[in-house]
C-alpha positions as protocol buffer text, in pm:
chain_id: "A"
residue {
  index: 1
  type: MET
  ca { x: 12214 y: 6600 z: 9846 }
}
residue {
  index: 2
  type: SER
  ca { x: 11910 y: 6670 z: 9674 }
}
residue {
  index: 3
  type: GLY
  ca { x: 11882 y: 6939 z: 9423 }
}
residue {
  index: 4
  type: LYS
  ca { x: 11651 y: 7261 z: 9414 }
}
residue {
  index: 5
  type: ASN
  ca { x: 11383 y: 7097 z: 9190 }
}
residue {
  index: 6
  type: GLY
  ca { x: 11439 y: 6708 z: 9264 }
}
residue {
  index: 7
  type: SER
  ca { x: 11677 y: 6421 z: 9319 }
}
residue {
  index: 8
  type: VAL
  ca { x: 12053 y: 6479 z: 9226 }
}
residue {
  index: 9
  type: LYS
  ca { x: 12256 y: 6180 z: 9033 }
}
residue {
  index: 10
  type: LEU
  ca { x: 12583 y: 6084 z: 8928 }
}
residue {
  index: 11
  type: VAL
  ca { x: 12639 y: 5885 z: 8632 }
}
residue {
  index: 12
  type: ALA
  ca { x: 13022 y: 5781 z: 8552 }
}
residue {
  index: 13
  type: GLY
  ca { x: 13138 y: 5659 z: 8212 }
}
residue {
  index: 14
  type: ASN
  ca { x: 13460 y: 5450 z: 8182 }
}
residue {
  index: 15
  type: SER
  ca { x: 13713 y: 5766 z: 8087 }
}
residue {
  index: 16
  type: ASN
  ca { x: 13816 y: 5830 z: 8479 }
}
residue {
  index: 17
  type: PRO
  ca { x: 13649 y: 5594 z: 8710 }
}
residue {
  index: 18
  type: ALA
  ca { x: 13863 y: 5686 z: 8986 }
}
residue {
  index: 19
  type: LEU
  ca { x: 13759 y: 6070 z: 8970 }
}
residue {
  index: 20
  type: ALA
  ca { x: 13433 y: 6020 z: 8980 }
}
residue {
  index: 21
  type: ARG
  ca { x: 13422 y: 5797 z: 9277 }
}
residue {
  index: 22
  type: ASP
  ca { x: 13608 y: 6101 z: 9434 }
}
residue {
  index: 23
  type: ILE
  ca { x: 13393 y: 6342 z: 9353 }
}
residue {
  index: 24
  type: ALA
  ca { x: 13096 y: 6078 z: 9469 }
}
residue {
  index: 25
  type: ASP
  ca { x: 13306 y: 6078 z: 9801 }
}
residue {
  index: 26
  type: TRP
  ca { x: 13318 y: 6464 z: 9816 }
}
residue {
  index: 27
  type: LEU
  ca { x: 12940 y: 6498 z: 9755 }
}
residue {
  index: 28
  type: LYS
  ca { x: 12872 y: 6209 z: 9998 }
}
residue {
  index: 29
  type: MET
  ca { x: 12631 y: 6036 z: 9741 }
}
residue {
  index: 30
  type: PRO
  ca { x: 12682 y: 5725 z: 9543 }
}
residue {
  index: 31
  type: LEU
  ca { x: 12703 y: 5680 z: 9182 }
}
residue {
  index: 32
  type: THR
  ca { x: 12416 y: 5567 z: 9002 }
}
residue {
  index: 33
  type: LYS
  ca { x: 12444 y: 5203 z: 8891 }
}
residue {
  index: 34
  type: ALA
  ca { x: 12483 y: 5160 z: 8500 }
}
residue {
  index: 35
  type: SER
  ca { x: 12655 y: 4935 z: 8296 }
}
residue {
  index: 36
  type: VAL
  ca { x: 12844 y: 5074 z: 7996 }
}
residue {
  index: 37
  type: ARG
  ca { x: 12971 y: 4809 z: 7826 }
}
residue {
  index: 38
  type: ARG
  ca { x: 13134 y: 4718 z: 7440 }
}
residue {
  index: 39
  type: PHE
  ca { x: 12977 y: 4400 z: 7232 }
}
residue {
  index: 40
  type: ALA
  ca { x: 13225 y: 4149 z: 7055 }
}
residue {
  index: 41
  type: ASP
  ca { x: 13271 y: 4412 z: 6766 }
}
residue {
  index: 42
  type: ASN
  ca { x: 13339 y: 4694 z: 7028 }
}
residue {
  index: 43
  type: GLU
  ca { x: 12964 y: 4881 z: 6984 }
}
residue {
  index: 44
  type: ILE
  ca { x: 12865 y: 5053 z: 7303 }
}
residue {
  index: 45
  type: PHE
  ca { x: 12619 y: 4966 z: 7526 }
}
residue {
  index: 46
  type: VAL
  ca { x: 12457 y: 5181 z: 7792 }
}
residue {
  index: 47
  type: GLU
  ca { x: 12203 y: 5087 z: 8055 }
}
residue {
  index: 48
  type: ILE
  ca { x: 12104 y: 5290 z: 8354 }
}
residue {
  index: 49
  type: GLN
  ca { x: 12001 y: 5034 z: 8614 }
}
residue {
  index: 50
  type: GLU
  ca { x: 11837 y: 5283 z: 8872 }
}
residue {
  index: 51
  type: ASN
  ca { x: 11510 y: 5507 z: 8810 }
}
residue {
  index: 52
  type: VAL
  ca { x: 11615 y: 5867 z: 8710 }
}
residue {
  index: 53
  type: ARG
  ca { x: 11262 y: 5952 z: 8605 }
}
residue {
  index: 54
  type: GLY
  ca { x: 11257 y: 6355 z: 8731 }
}
residue {
  index: 55
  type: SER
  ca { x: 11639 y: 6360 z: 8857 }
}
residue {
  index: 56
  type: ASP
  ca { x: 11897 y: 6610 z: 8783 }
}
residue {
  index: 57
  type: VAL
  ca { x: 12176 y: 6383 z: 8641 }
}
residue {
  index: 58
  type: PHE
  ca { x: 12557 y: 6469 z: 8586 }
}
residue {
  index: 59
  type: ILE
  ca { x: 12754 y: 6260 z: 8407 }
}
residue {
  index: 60
  type: ILE
  ca { x: 13106 y: 6250 z: 8476 }
}
residue {
  index: 61
  type: GLN
  ca { x: 13331 y: 6167 z: 8117 }
}
residue {
  index: 62
  type: SER
  ca { x: 13616 y: 6311 z: 8004 }
}
residue {
  index: 63
  type: THR
  ca { x: 13664 y: 6284 z: 7619 }
}
residue {
  index: 64
  type: SER
  ca { x: 14007 y: 6139 z: 7688 }
}
residue {
  index: 65
  type: PHE
  ca { x: 14210 y: 5885 z: 7494 }
}
residue {
  index: 66
  type: PRO
  ca { x: 14035 y: 5710 z: 7327 }
}
residue {
  index: 67
  type: ALA
  ca { x: 13885 y: 6009 z: 7255 }
}
residue {
  index: 68
  type: ASN
  ca { x: 13632 y: 5879 z: 6987 }
}
residue {
  index: 69
  type: ASP
  ca { x: 13520 y: 5565 z: 7235 }
}
residue {
  index: 70
  type: HIS
  ca { x: 13465 y: 5824 z: 7555 }
}
residue {
  index: 71
  type: LEU
  ca { x: 13298 y: 6073 z: 7323 }
}
residue {
  index: 72
  type: MET
  ca { x: 13046 y: 5795 z: 7183 }
}
residue {
  index: 73
  type: GLU
  ca { x: 12979 y: 5662 z: 7572 }
}
residue {
  index: 74
  type: LEU
  ca { x: 12887 y: 6022 z: 7638 }
}
residue {
  index: 75
  type: LEU
  ca { x: 12620 y: 6056 z: 7362 }
}
residue {
  index: 76
  type: ILE
  ca { x: 12487 y: 5676 z: 7428 }
}
residue {
  index: 77
  type: ILE
  ca { x: 12492 y: 5795 z: 7831 }
}
residue {
  index: 78
  type: THR
  ca { x: 12266 y: 6115 z: 7775 }
}
residue {
  index: 79
  type: ASP
  ca { x: 12064 y: 5937 z: 7513 }
}
residue {
  index: 80
  type: ALA
  ca { x: 11993 y: 5657 z: 7773 }
}
residue {
  index: 81
  type: LEU
  ca { x: 11872 y: 5928 z: 8057 }
}
residue {
  index: 82
  type: ARG
  ca { x: 11723 y: 6098 z: 7784 }
}
residue {
  index: 83
  type: ARG
  ca { x: 11478 y: 5860 z: 7693 }
}
residue {
  index: 84
  type: ALA
  ca { x: 11447 y: 5713 z: 8104 }
}
residue {
  index: 85
  type: SER
  ca { x: 11279 y: 6092 z: 8144 }
}
residue {
  index: 86
  type: ALA
  ca { x: 11589 y: 6250 z: 8330 }
}
residue {
  index: 87
  type: ARG
  ca { x: 11485 y: 6595 z: 8407 }
}
residue {
  index: 88
  type: ARG
  ca { x: 11805 y: 6775 z: 8338 }
}
residue {
  index: 89
  type: ILE
  ca { x: 12125 y: 6643 z: 8222 }
}
residue {
  index: 90
  type: THR
  ca { x: 12432 y: 6797 z: 8275 }
}
residue {
  index: 91
  type: ALA
  ca { x: 12776 y: 6679 z: 8091 }
}
residue {
  index: 92
  type: VAL
  ca { x: 13072 y: 6732 z: 8310 }
}
residue {
  index: 93
  type: ILE
  ca { x: 13341 y: 6727 z: 8127 }
}
residue {
  index: 94
  type: PRO
  ca { x: 13672 y: 6752 z: 8298 }
}
residue {
  index: 95
  type: TYR
  ca { x: 13888 y: 6733 z: 7984 }
}
residue {
  index: 96
  type: PHE
  ca { x: 13713 y: 6815 z: 7679 }
}
residue {
  index: 97
  type: GLY
  ca { x: 13912 y: 6681 z: 7369 }
}
residue {
  index: 98
  type: TYR
  ca { x: 13918 y: 6823 z: 7033 }
}
residue {
  index: 99
  type: ALA
  ca { x: 13913 y: 7183 z: 7200 }
}
residue {
  index: 100
  type: ARG
  ca { x: 14262 y: 7278 z: 6989 }
}
residue {
  index: 101
  type: GLN
  ca { x: 14067 y: 7222 z: 6670 }
}
residue {
  index: 102
  type: ASP
  ca { x: 13859 y: 7552 z: 6764 }
}
residue {
  index: 103
  type: ARG
  ca { x: 13962 y: 7759 z: 6459 }
}
residue {
  index: 104
  type: LYS
  ca { x: 14036 y: 7668 z: 6069 }
}
residue {
  index: 105
  type: VAL
  ca { x: 14389 y: 7650 z: 6035 }
}
residue {
  index: 106
  type: GLY
  ca { x: 14421 y: 7624 z: 5664 }
}
residue {
  index: 107
  type: SER
  ca { x: 14215 y: 7590 z: 5373 }
}
residue {
  index: 108
  type: ARG
  ca { x: 13924 y: 7286 z: 5381 }
}
residue {
  index: 109
  type: SER
  ca { x: 14022 y: 7198 z: 5719 }
}
residue {
  index: 110
  type: PRO
  ca { x: 13765 y: 7152 z: 5986 }
}
residue {
  index: 111
  type: ILE
  ca { x: 13655 y: 7366 z: 6309 }
}
residue {
  index: 112
  type: SER
  ca { x: 13604 y: 7000 z: 6535 }
}
residue {
  index: 113
  type: ALA
  ca { x: 13536 y: 7168 z: 6844 }
}
residue {
  index: 114
  type: LYS
  ca { x: 13223 y: 7309 z: 6738 }
}
residue {
  index: 115
  type: LEU
  ca { x: 13151 y: 6963 z: 6541 }
}
residue {
  index: 116
  type: VAL
  ca { x: 13157 y: 6790 z: 6890 }
}
residue {
  index: 117
  type: ALA
  ca { x: 12973 y: 7099 z: 7072 }
}
residue {
  index: 118
  type: ASN
  ca { x: 12697 y: 7012 z: 6836 }
}
residue {
  index: 119
  type: LEU
  ca { x: 12686 y: 6649 z: 6905 }
}
residue {
  index: 120
  type: ILE
  ca { x: 12679 y: 6689 z: 7233 }
}
residue {
  index: 121
  type: THR
  ca { x: 12374 y: 6961 z: 7210 }
}
residue {
  index: 122
  type: HIS
  ca { x: 12197 y: 6747 z: 6985 }
}
residue {
  index: 123
  type: ALA
  ca { x: 12247 y: 6403 z: 7192 }
}
residue {
  index: 124
  type: GLY
  ca { x: 12028 y: 6572 z: 7487 }
}
residue {
  index: 125
  type: VAL
  ca { x: 12227 y: 6759 z: 7691 }
}
residue {
  index: 126
  type: ASP
  ca { x: 12127 y: 7075 z: 7893 }
}
residue {
  index: 127
  type: ARG
  ca { x: 12427 y: 7193 z: 8043 }
}
residue {
  index: 128
  type: VAL
  ca { x: 12763 y: 7156 z: 7991 }
}
residue {
  index: 129
  type: MET
  ca { x: 13044 y: 7186 z: 8285 }
}
residue {
  index: 130
  type: THR
  ca { x: 13406 y: 7192 z: 8184 }
}
residue {
  index: 131
  type: LEU
  ca { x: 13759 y: 7272 z: 8309 }
}
residue {
  index: 132
  type: ASP
  ca { x: 14040 y: 7509 z: 8146 }
}
residue {
  index: 133
  type: LEU
  ca { x: 13913 y: 7500 z: 7782 }
}
residue {
  index: 134
  type: HIS
  ca { x: 14209 y: 7544 z: 7575 }
}
residue {
  index: 135
  type: ALA
  ca { x: 14032 y: 7862 z: 7419 }
}
residue {
  index: 136
  type: GLY
  ca { x: 13735 y: 8033 z: 7635 }
}
residue {
  index: 137
  type: GLN
  ca { x: 13563 y: 8114 z: 7279 }
}
residue {
  index: 138
  type: ILE
  ca { x: 13465 y: 7721 z: 7265 }
}
residue {
  index: 139
  type: GLN
  ca { x: 13171 y: 7815 z: 7547 }
}
residue {
  index: 140
  type: GLY
  ca { x: 13018 y: 7976 z: 7249 }
}
residue {
  index: 141
  type: PHE
  ca { x: 13019 y: 7678 z: 7015 }
}
residue {
  index: 142
  type: PHE
  ca { x: 12738 y: 7579 z: 7284 }
}
residue {
  index: 143
  type: ASP
  ca { x: 12395 y: 7664 z: 7201 }
}
residue {
  index: 144
  type: ILE
  ca { x: 12319 y: 7559 z: 7581 }
}
residue {
  index: 145
  type: PRO
  ca { x: 12470 y: 7704 z: 7934 }
}
residue {
  index: 146
  type: THR
  ca { x: 12842 y: 7630 z: 7967 }
}
residue {
  index: 147
  type: ASP
  ca { x: 13034 y: 7684 z: 8283 }
}
residue {
  index: 148
  type: ASN
  ca { x: 13411 y: 7674 z: 8217 }
}
residue {
  index: 149
  type: LEU
  ca { x: 13566 y: 7609 z: 8547 }
}
residue {
  index: 150
  type: TYR
  ca { x: 13911 y: 7645 z: 8638 }
}
residue {
  index: 151
  type: ALA
  ca { x: 14211 y: 7469 z: 8848 }
}
residue {
  index: 152
  type: SER
  ca { x: 14366 y: 7791 z: 8960 }
}
residue {
  index: 153
  type: PRO
  ca { x: 14237 y: 7756 z: 9329 }
}
residue {
  index: 154
  type: VAL
  ca { x: 14390 y: 7438 z: 9336 }
}
residue {
  index: 155
  type: MET
  ca { x: 14682 y: 7495 z: 9161 }
}
residue {
  index: 156
  type: VAL
  ca { x: 14725 y: 7831 z: 9379 }
}
residue {
  index: 157
  type: ARG
  ca { x: 14686 y: 7649 z: 9740 }
}
residue {
  index: 158
  type: ASP
  ca { x: 14947 y: 7394 z: 9622 }
}
residue {
  index: 159
  type: ILE
  ca { x: 15235 y: 7681 z: 9544 }
}
residue {
  index: 160
  type: LYS
  ca { x: 15168 y: 7859 z: 9823 }
}
residue {
  index: 161
  type: GLU
  ca { x: 15207 y: 7547 z: 10077 }
}
residue {
  index: 162
  type: ARG
  ca { x: 15543 y: 7444 z: 9871 }
}
residue {
  index: 163
  type: PHE
  ca { x: 15714 y: 7763 z: 9751 }
}
residue {
  index: 164
  type: ASP
  ca { x: 15867 y: 8074 z: 9901 }
}
residue {
  index: 165
  type: LEU
  ca { x: 15660 y: 8363 z: 9680 }
}
residue {
  index: 166
  type: SER
  ca { x: 15939 y: 8603 z: 9735 }
}
residue {
  index: 167
  type: LYS
  ca { x: 16161 y: 8375 z: 9469 }
}
residue {
  index: 168
  type: ALA
  ca { x: 15895 y: 8266 z: 9221 }
}
residue {
  index: 169
  type: MET
  ca { x: 15811 y: 8359 z: 8930 }
}
residue {
  index: 170
  type: VAL
  ca { x: 15536 y: 8229 z: 8706 }
}
residue {
  index: 171
  type: VAL
  ca { x: 15589 y: 8181 z: 8348 }
}
residue {
  index: 172
  type: SER
  ca { x: 15391 y: 8152 z: 8045 }
}
residue {
  index: 173
  type: PRO
  ca { x: 15563 y: 7888 z: 7794 }
}
residue {
  index: 174
  type: ASP
  ca { x: 15395 y: 8096 z: 7507 }
}
residue {
  index: 175
  type: VAL
  ca { x: 15239 y: 8407 z: 7401 }
}
residue {
  index: 176
  type: GLY
  ca { x: 14855 y: 8279 z: 7379 }
}
residue {
  index: 177
  type: GLY
  ca { x: 14884 y: 8152 z: 7730 }
}
residue {
  index: 178
  type: VAL
  ca { x: 14990 y: 8537 z: 7869 }
}
residue {
  index: 179
  type: VAL
  ca { x: 14643 y: 8593 z: 8003 }
}
residue {
  index: 180
  type: ARG
  ca { x: 14642 y: 8239 z: 8216 }
}
residue {
  index: 181
  type: ALA
  ca { x: 14971 y: 8310 z: 8352 }
}
residue {
  index: 182
  type: ARG
  ca { x: 14890 y: 8655 z: 8421 }
}
residue {
  index: 183
  type: GLY
  ca { x: 14591 y: 8570 z: 8623 }
}
residue {
  index: 184
  type: LEU
  ca { x: 14798 y: 8333 z: 8849 }
}
residue {
  index: 185
  type: ALA
  ca { x: 15073 y: 8570 z: 8890 }
}
residue {
  index: 186
  type: LYS
  ca { x: 14802 y: 8826 z: 9051 }
}
residue {
  index: 187
  type: ARG
  ca { x: 14657 y: 8545 z: 9273 }
}
residue {
  index: 188
  type: LEU
  ca { x: 15024 y: 8448 z: 9400 }
}
residue {
  index: 189
  type: ASN
  ca { x: 15147 y: 8812 z: 9382 }
}
residue {
  index: 190
  type: THR
  ca { x: 15455 y: 8733 z: 9179 }
}
residue {
  index: 191
  type: PRO
  ca { x: 15647 y: 8865 z: 8864 }
}
residue {
  index: 192
  type: LEU
  ca { x: 15522 y: 8743 z: 8536 }
}
residue {
  index: 193
  type: ALA
  ca { x: 15743 y: 8623 z: 8232 }
}
residue {
  index: 194
  type: ILE
  ca { x: 15727 y: 8520 z: 7872 }
}
residue {
  index: 195
  type: ILE
  ca { x: 15842 y: 8248 z: 7654 }
}
residue {
  index: 196
  type: ASP
  ca { x: 15872 y: 8353 z: 7303 }
}
residue {
  index: 197
  type: LYS
  ca { x: 15882 y: 8030 z: 7080 }
}
residue {
  index: 198
  type: ARG
  ca { x: 15841 y: 7939 z: 6708 }
}
residue {
  index: 199
  type: ARG
  ca { x: 15669 y: 7628 z: 6635 }
}
residue {
  index: 200
  type: GLU
  ca { x: 15828 y: 7458 z: 6310 }
}
residue {
  index: 201
  type: ARG
  ca { x: 15590 y: 7169 z: 6309 }
}
residue {
  index: 202
  type: ALA
  ca { x: 15290 y: 7014 z: 6498 }
}
residue {
  index: 203
  type: GLY
  ca { x: 15459 y: 6843 z: 6794 }
}
residue {
  index: 204
  type: GLU
  ca { x: 15776 y: 7007 z: 6790 }
}
residue {
  index: 205
  type: SER
  ca { x: 15850 y: 7385 z: 6928 }
}
residue {
  index: 206
  type: GLU
  ca { x: 16195 y: 7609 z: 6930 }
}
residue {
  index: 207
  type: VAL
  ca { x: 16236 y: 7873 z: 7198 }
}
residue {
  index: 208
  type: MET
  ca { x: 16332 y: 8186 z: 7117 }
}
residue {
  index: 209
  type: ASN
  ca { x: 16353 y: 8389 z: 7371 }
}
residue {
  index: 210
  type: VAL
  ca { x: 16298 y: 8480 z: 7703 }
}
residue {
  index: 211
  type: ILE
  ca { x: 16099 y: 8802 z: 7787 }
}
residue {
  index: 212
  type: GLY
  ca { x: 16165 y: 8929 z: 8149 }
}
residue {
  index: 213
  type: GLU
  ca { x: 16488 y: 8868 z: 8406 }
}
residue {
  index: 214
  type: VAL
  ca { x: 16425 y: 8533 z: 8571 }
}
residue {
  index: 215
  type: GLU
  ca { x: 16765 y: 8511 z: 8694 }
}
residue {
  index: 216
  type: GLY
  ca { x: 16773 y: 8427 z: 9074 }
}
residue {
  index: 217
  type: TYR
  ca { x: 16442 y: 8290 z: 9060 }
}
residue {
  index: 218
  type: THR
  ca { x: 16192 y: 7955 z: 9091 }
}
residue {
  index: 219
  type: CYS
  ca { x: 16028 y: 7970 z: 8771 }
}
residue {
  index: 220
  type: ILE
  ca { x: 15682 y: 7819 z: 8780 }
}
residue {
  index: 221
  type: LEU
  ca { x: 15519 y: 7770 z: 8388 }
}
residue {
  index: 222
  type: LEU
  ca { x: 15148 y: 7728 z: 8382 }
}
residue {
  index: 223
  type: ASP
  ca { x: 14951 y: 7577 z: 8102 }
}
residue {
  index: 224
  type: ASP
  ca { x: 14670 y: 7430 z: 7994 }
}
residue {
  index: 225
  type: ILE
  ca { x: 14765 y: 7120 z: 7820 }
}
residue {
  index: 226
  type: VAL
  ca { x: 15104 y: 6921 z: 7805 }
}
residue {
  index: 227
  type: ASP
  ca { x: 15066 y: 6681 z: 7543 }
}
residue {
  index: 228
  type: SER
  ca { x: 15417 y: 6579 z: 7387 }
}
residue {
  index: 229
  type: GLY
  ca { x: 15624 y: 6769 z: 7667 }
}
residue {
  index: 230
  type: GLY
  ca { x: 15827 y: 6959 z: 7408 }
}
residue {
  index: 231
  type: THR
  ca { x: 15720 y: 7338 z: 7486 }
}
residue {
  index: 232
  type: LEU
  ca { x: 15783 y: 7250 z: 7861 }
}
residue {
  index: 233
  type: VAL
  ca { x: 16125 y: 7103 z: 7818 }
}
residue {
  index: 234
  type: ASN
  ca { x: 16288 y: 7358 z: 7561 }
}
residue {
  index: 235
  type: ALA
  ca { x: 16100 y: 7634 z: 7803 }
}
residue {
  index: 236
  type: ALA
  ca { x: 16275 y: 7479 z: 8106 }
}
residue {
  index: 237
  type: GLU
  ca { x: 16615 y: 7476 z: 7940 }
}
residue {
  index: 238
  type: ALA
  ca { x: 16564 y: 7846 z: 7777 }
}
residue {
  index: 239
  type: LEU
  ca { x: 16500 y: 7946 z: 8148 }
}
residue {
  index: 240
  type: LEU
  ca { x: 16811 y: 7760 z: 8344 }
}
residue {
  index: 241
  type: ALA
  ca { x: 17005 y: 7897 z: 8072 }
}
residue {
  index: 242
  type: ASN
  ca { x: 16867 y: 8251 z: 8160 }
}
residue {
  index: 243
  type: GLY
  ca { x: 16940 y: 8198 z: 8541 }
}
residue {
  index: 244
  type: ALA
  ca { x: 16654 y: 8053 z: 8681 }
}
residue {
  index: 245
  type: THR
  ca { x: 16721 y: 7831 z: 8959 }
}
residue {
  index: 246
  type: ASP
  ca { x: 16458 y: 7587 z: 8911 }
}
residue {
  index: 247
  type: VAL
  ca { x: 16190 y: 7502 z: 8710 }
}
residue {
  index: 248
  type: TYR
  ca { x: 15869 y: 7369 z: 8791 }
}
residue {
  index: 249
  type: ALA
  ca { x: 15501 y: 7331 z: 8565 }
}
residue {
  index: 250
  type: TYR
  ca { x: 15168 y: 7338 z: 8693 }
}
residue {
  index: 251
  type: ILE
  ca { x: 14927 y: 7227 z: 8388 }
}
residue {
  index: 252
  type: THR
  ca { x: 14558 y: 7132 z: 8417 }
}
residue {
  index: 253
  type: HIS
  ca { x: 14528 y: 6829 z: 8173 }
}
residue {
  index: 254
  type: GLY
  ca { x: 14795 y: 6581 z: 8139 }
}
residue {
  index: 255
  type: VAL
  ca { x: 14759 y: 6447 z: 7764 }
}
residue {
  index: 256
  type: LEU
  ca { x: 15114 y: 6296 z: 7781 }
}
residue {
  index: 257
  type: SER
  ca { x: 15082 y: 6152 z: 7464 }
}
residue {
  index: 258
  type: GLY
  ca { x: 15366 y: 5894 z: 7299 }
}
residue {
  index: 259
  type: GLY
  ca { x: 15687 y: 5942 z: 7485 }
}
residue {
  index: 260
  type: ALA
  ca { x: 15606 y: 6250 z: 7681 }
}
residue {
  index: 261
  type: CYS
  ca { x: 15690 y: 6107 z: 8005 }
}
residue {
  index: 262
  type: ALA
  ca { x: 16010 y: 5944 z: 7949 }
}
residue {
  index: 263
  type: ARG
  ca { x: 16076 y: 6340 z: 7757 }
}
residue {
  index: 264
  type: ILE
  ca { x: 15984 y: 6477 z: 8095 }
}
residue {
  index: 265
  type: THR
  ca { x: 16153 y: 6263 z: 8321 }
}
residue {
  index: 266
  type: GLY
  ca { x: 16517 y: 6319 z: 8138 }
}
residue {
  index: 267
  type: SER
  ca { x: 16464 y: 6645 z: 8108 }
}
residue {
  index: 268
  type: LYS
  ca { x: 16564 y: 6968 z: 8355 }
}
residue {
  index: 269
  type: LEU
  ca { x: 16230 y: 7032 z: 8474 }
}
residue {
  index: 270
  type: LYS
  ca { x: 16244 y: 7003 z: 8856 }
}
residue {
  index: 271
  type: GLU
  ca { x: 15865 y: 6868 z: 8863 }
}
residue {
  index: 272
  type: LEU
  ca { x: 15512 y: 6854 z: 8621 }
}
residue {
  index: 273
  type: VAL
  ca { x: 15213 y: 6901 z: 8813 }
}
residue {
  index: 274
  type: ILE
  ca { x: 14888 y: 6809 z: 8652 }
}
residue {
  index: 275
  type: THR
  ca { x: 14553 y: 6727 z: 8796 }
}
residue {
  index: 276
  type: ASP
  ca { x: 14385 y: 6399 z: 8779 }
}
residue {
  index: 277
  type: SER
  ca { x: 14107 y: 6540 z: 8483 }
}
residue {
  index: 278
  type: ILE
  ca { x: 14282 y: 6229 z: 8289 }
}
residue {
  index: 279
  type: GLN
  ca { x: 14302 y: 5936 z: 8445 }
}
residue {
  index: 280
  type: PRO
  ca { x: 14690 y: 5909 z: 8474 }
}
residue {
  index: 281
  type: THR
  ca { x: 14857 y: 5625 z: 8308 }
}
residue {
  index: 282
  type: GLU
  ca { x: 15139 y: 5347 z: 8435 }
}
residue {
  index: 283
  type: ALA
  ca { x: 15376 y: 5579 z: 8314 }
}
residue {
  index: 284
  type: VAL
  ca { x: 15274 y: 5862 z: 8461 }
}
residue {
  index: 285
  type: ARG
  ca { x: 15236 y: 5736 z: 8808 }
}
residue {
  index: 286
  type: GLY
  ca { x: 15567 y: 5591 z: 8811 }
}
residue {
  index: 287
  type: ALA
  ca { x: 15754 y: 5882 z: 8688 }
}
residue {
  index: 288
  type: HIS
  ca { x: 15985 y: 6026 z: 8969 }
}
residue {
  index: 289
  type: ASN
  ca { x: 15905 y: 6445 z: 8881 }
}
residue {
  index: 290
  type: ILE
  ca { x: 15535 y: 6391 z: 8773 }
}
residue {
  index: 291
  type: ARG
  ca { x: 15292 y: 6487 z: 9041 }
}
residue {
  index: 292
  type: THR
  ca { x: 14873 y: 6452 z: 9015 }
}
residue {
  index: 293
  type: LEU
  ca { x: 14655 y: 6720 z: 9203 }
}
residue {
  index: 294
  type: SER
  ca { x: 14286 y: 6632 z: 9279 }
}
residue {
  index: 295
  type: ILE
  ca { x: 14000 y: 6843 z: 9133 }
}
residue {
  index: 296
  type: ALA
  ca { x: 13739 y: 6650 z: 9293 }
}
residue {
  index: 297
  type: SER
  ca { x: 13674 y: 6864 z: 9573 }
}
residue {
  index: 298
  type: LEU
  ca { x: 13670 y: 7165 z: 9275 }
}
residue {
  index: 299
  type: ILE
  ca { x: 13422 y: 6999 z: 9039 }
}
residue {
  index: 300
  type: ALA
  ca { x: 13208 y: 6855 z: 9352 }
}
residue {
  index: 301
  type: GLU
  ca { x: 13140 y: 7203 z: 9482 }
}
residue {
  index: 302
  type: ALA
  ca { x: 13032 y: 7335 z: 9127 }
}
residue {
  index: 303
  type: ILE
  ca { x: 12830 y: 7017 z: 9079 }
}
residue {
  index: 304
  type: GLY
  ca { x: 12638 y: 7130 z: 9435 }
}
residue {
  index: 305
  type: ARG
  ca { x: 12602 y: 7449 z: 9374 }
}
residue {
  index: 306
  type: THR
  ca { x: 12448 y: 7364 z: 9017 }
}
residue {
  index: 307
  type: ALA
  ca { x: 12200 y: 7117 z: 9117 }
}
residue {
  index: 308
  type: SER
  ca { x: 12125 y: 7390 z: 9443 }
}
residue {
  index: 309
  type: GLU
  ca { x: 12086 y: 7664 z: 9135 }
}
residue {
  index: 310
  type: GLU
  ca { x: 12345 y: 7879 z: 9332 }
}
residue {
  index: 311
  type: SER
  ca { x: 12647 y: 8095 z: 9153 }
}
residue {
  index: 312
  type: VAL
  ca { x: 12918 y: 7875 z: 9037 }
}
residue {
  index: 313
  type: SER
  ca { x: 13150 y: 8194 z: 8933 }
}
residue {
  index: 314
  type: SER
  ca { x: 13186 y: 8298 z: 9276 }
}
residue {
  index: 315
  type: LEU
  ca { x: 13423 y: 7971 z: 9313 }
}
residue {
  index: 316
  type: PHE
  ca { x: 13689 y: 8157 z: 9167 }
}
residue {
  index: 317
  type: ASP
  ca { x: 13647 y: 8546 z: 9343 }
}
């Protein structure tokens, strides 16, 4: 593949090499040879081992766990490409870490998402491409063009293949996710319900009420991030207690930290479906009720359209 104004190159960090390879396969082009390694004291060293002068380069790197290491890799890869005279650098960040720190939550607290956006911009990135940002306004934290892709086309296709939509209902696990859930329900032509919850402390949630009549429906919870899994587990119990026949969850980013996998596998959740925006751990791959959807084709198509200066938003019309 070649861009409108020159050759196209793909460079991968260490956050999700499997996804990077799949994207390269979809685009029918090899990953650019590069060394991203650590010195003995864990300093990161990057060496681009191919000519990228004048190229349109896409760095594929999620800032997932360990978030700081992967963020530094992204910044240093960007610097290496800038010094190697790449024409344009696009940071493809399927999972944008620090996105949950998008506002001041108390006195003297940071807005870390804005800080990370500044770091990426000042490192020399020309454009950012990401997936299902936790908050849409984060696009405005960047002073460069930013494309926020959506996993919904991949999820819609999977749901249509697996469910009887006449008996399905989309459910938002909290009030903040209503817009996202409503969009999916509209695409599927299904009813919508909402979980009203009260979060007592970070990482824990208490389900208070189910808004909507879920009795007799297969409920599909939709959210952007699953971390501890507590919200999904509590939501599934509340929905089943209100007469739902089964509860599934479709989540874009499977952070699944700590004991989240054990919590999900031991819950009443029939299945949790996540994308591979974050490389699945052994615990995720071994869980009987966690399944992974590939977003490689979606990101590959967006990269191809960006390189040829075509519309990306039309992917989601």
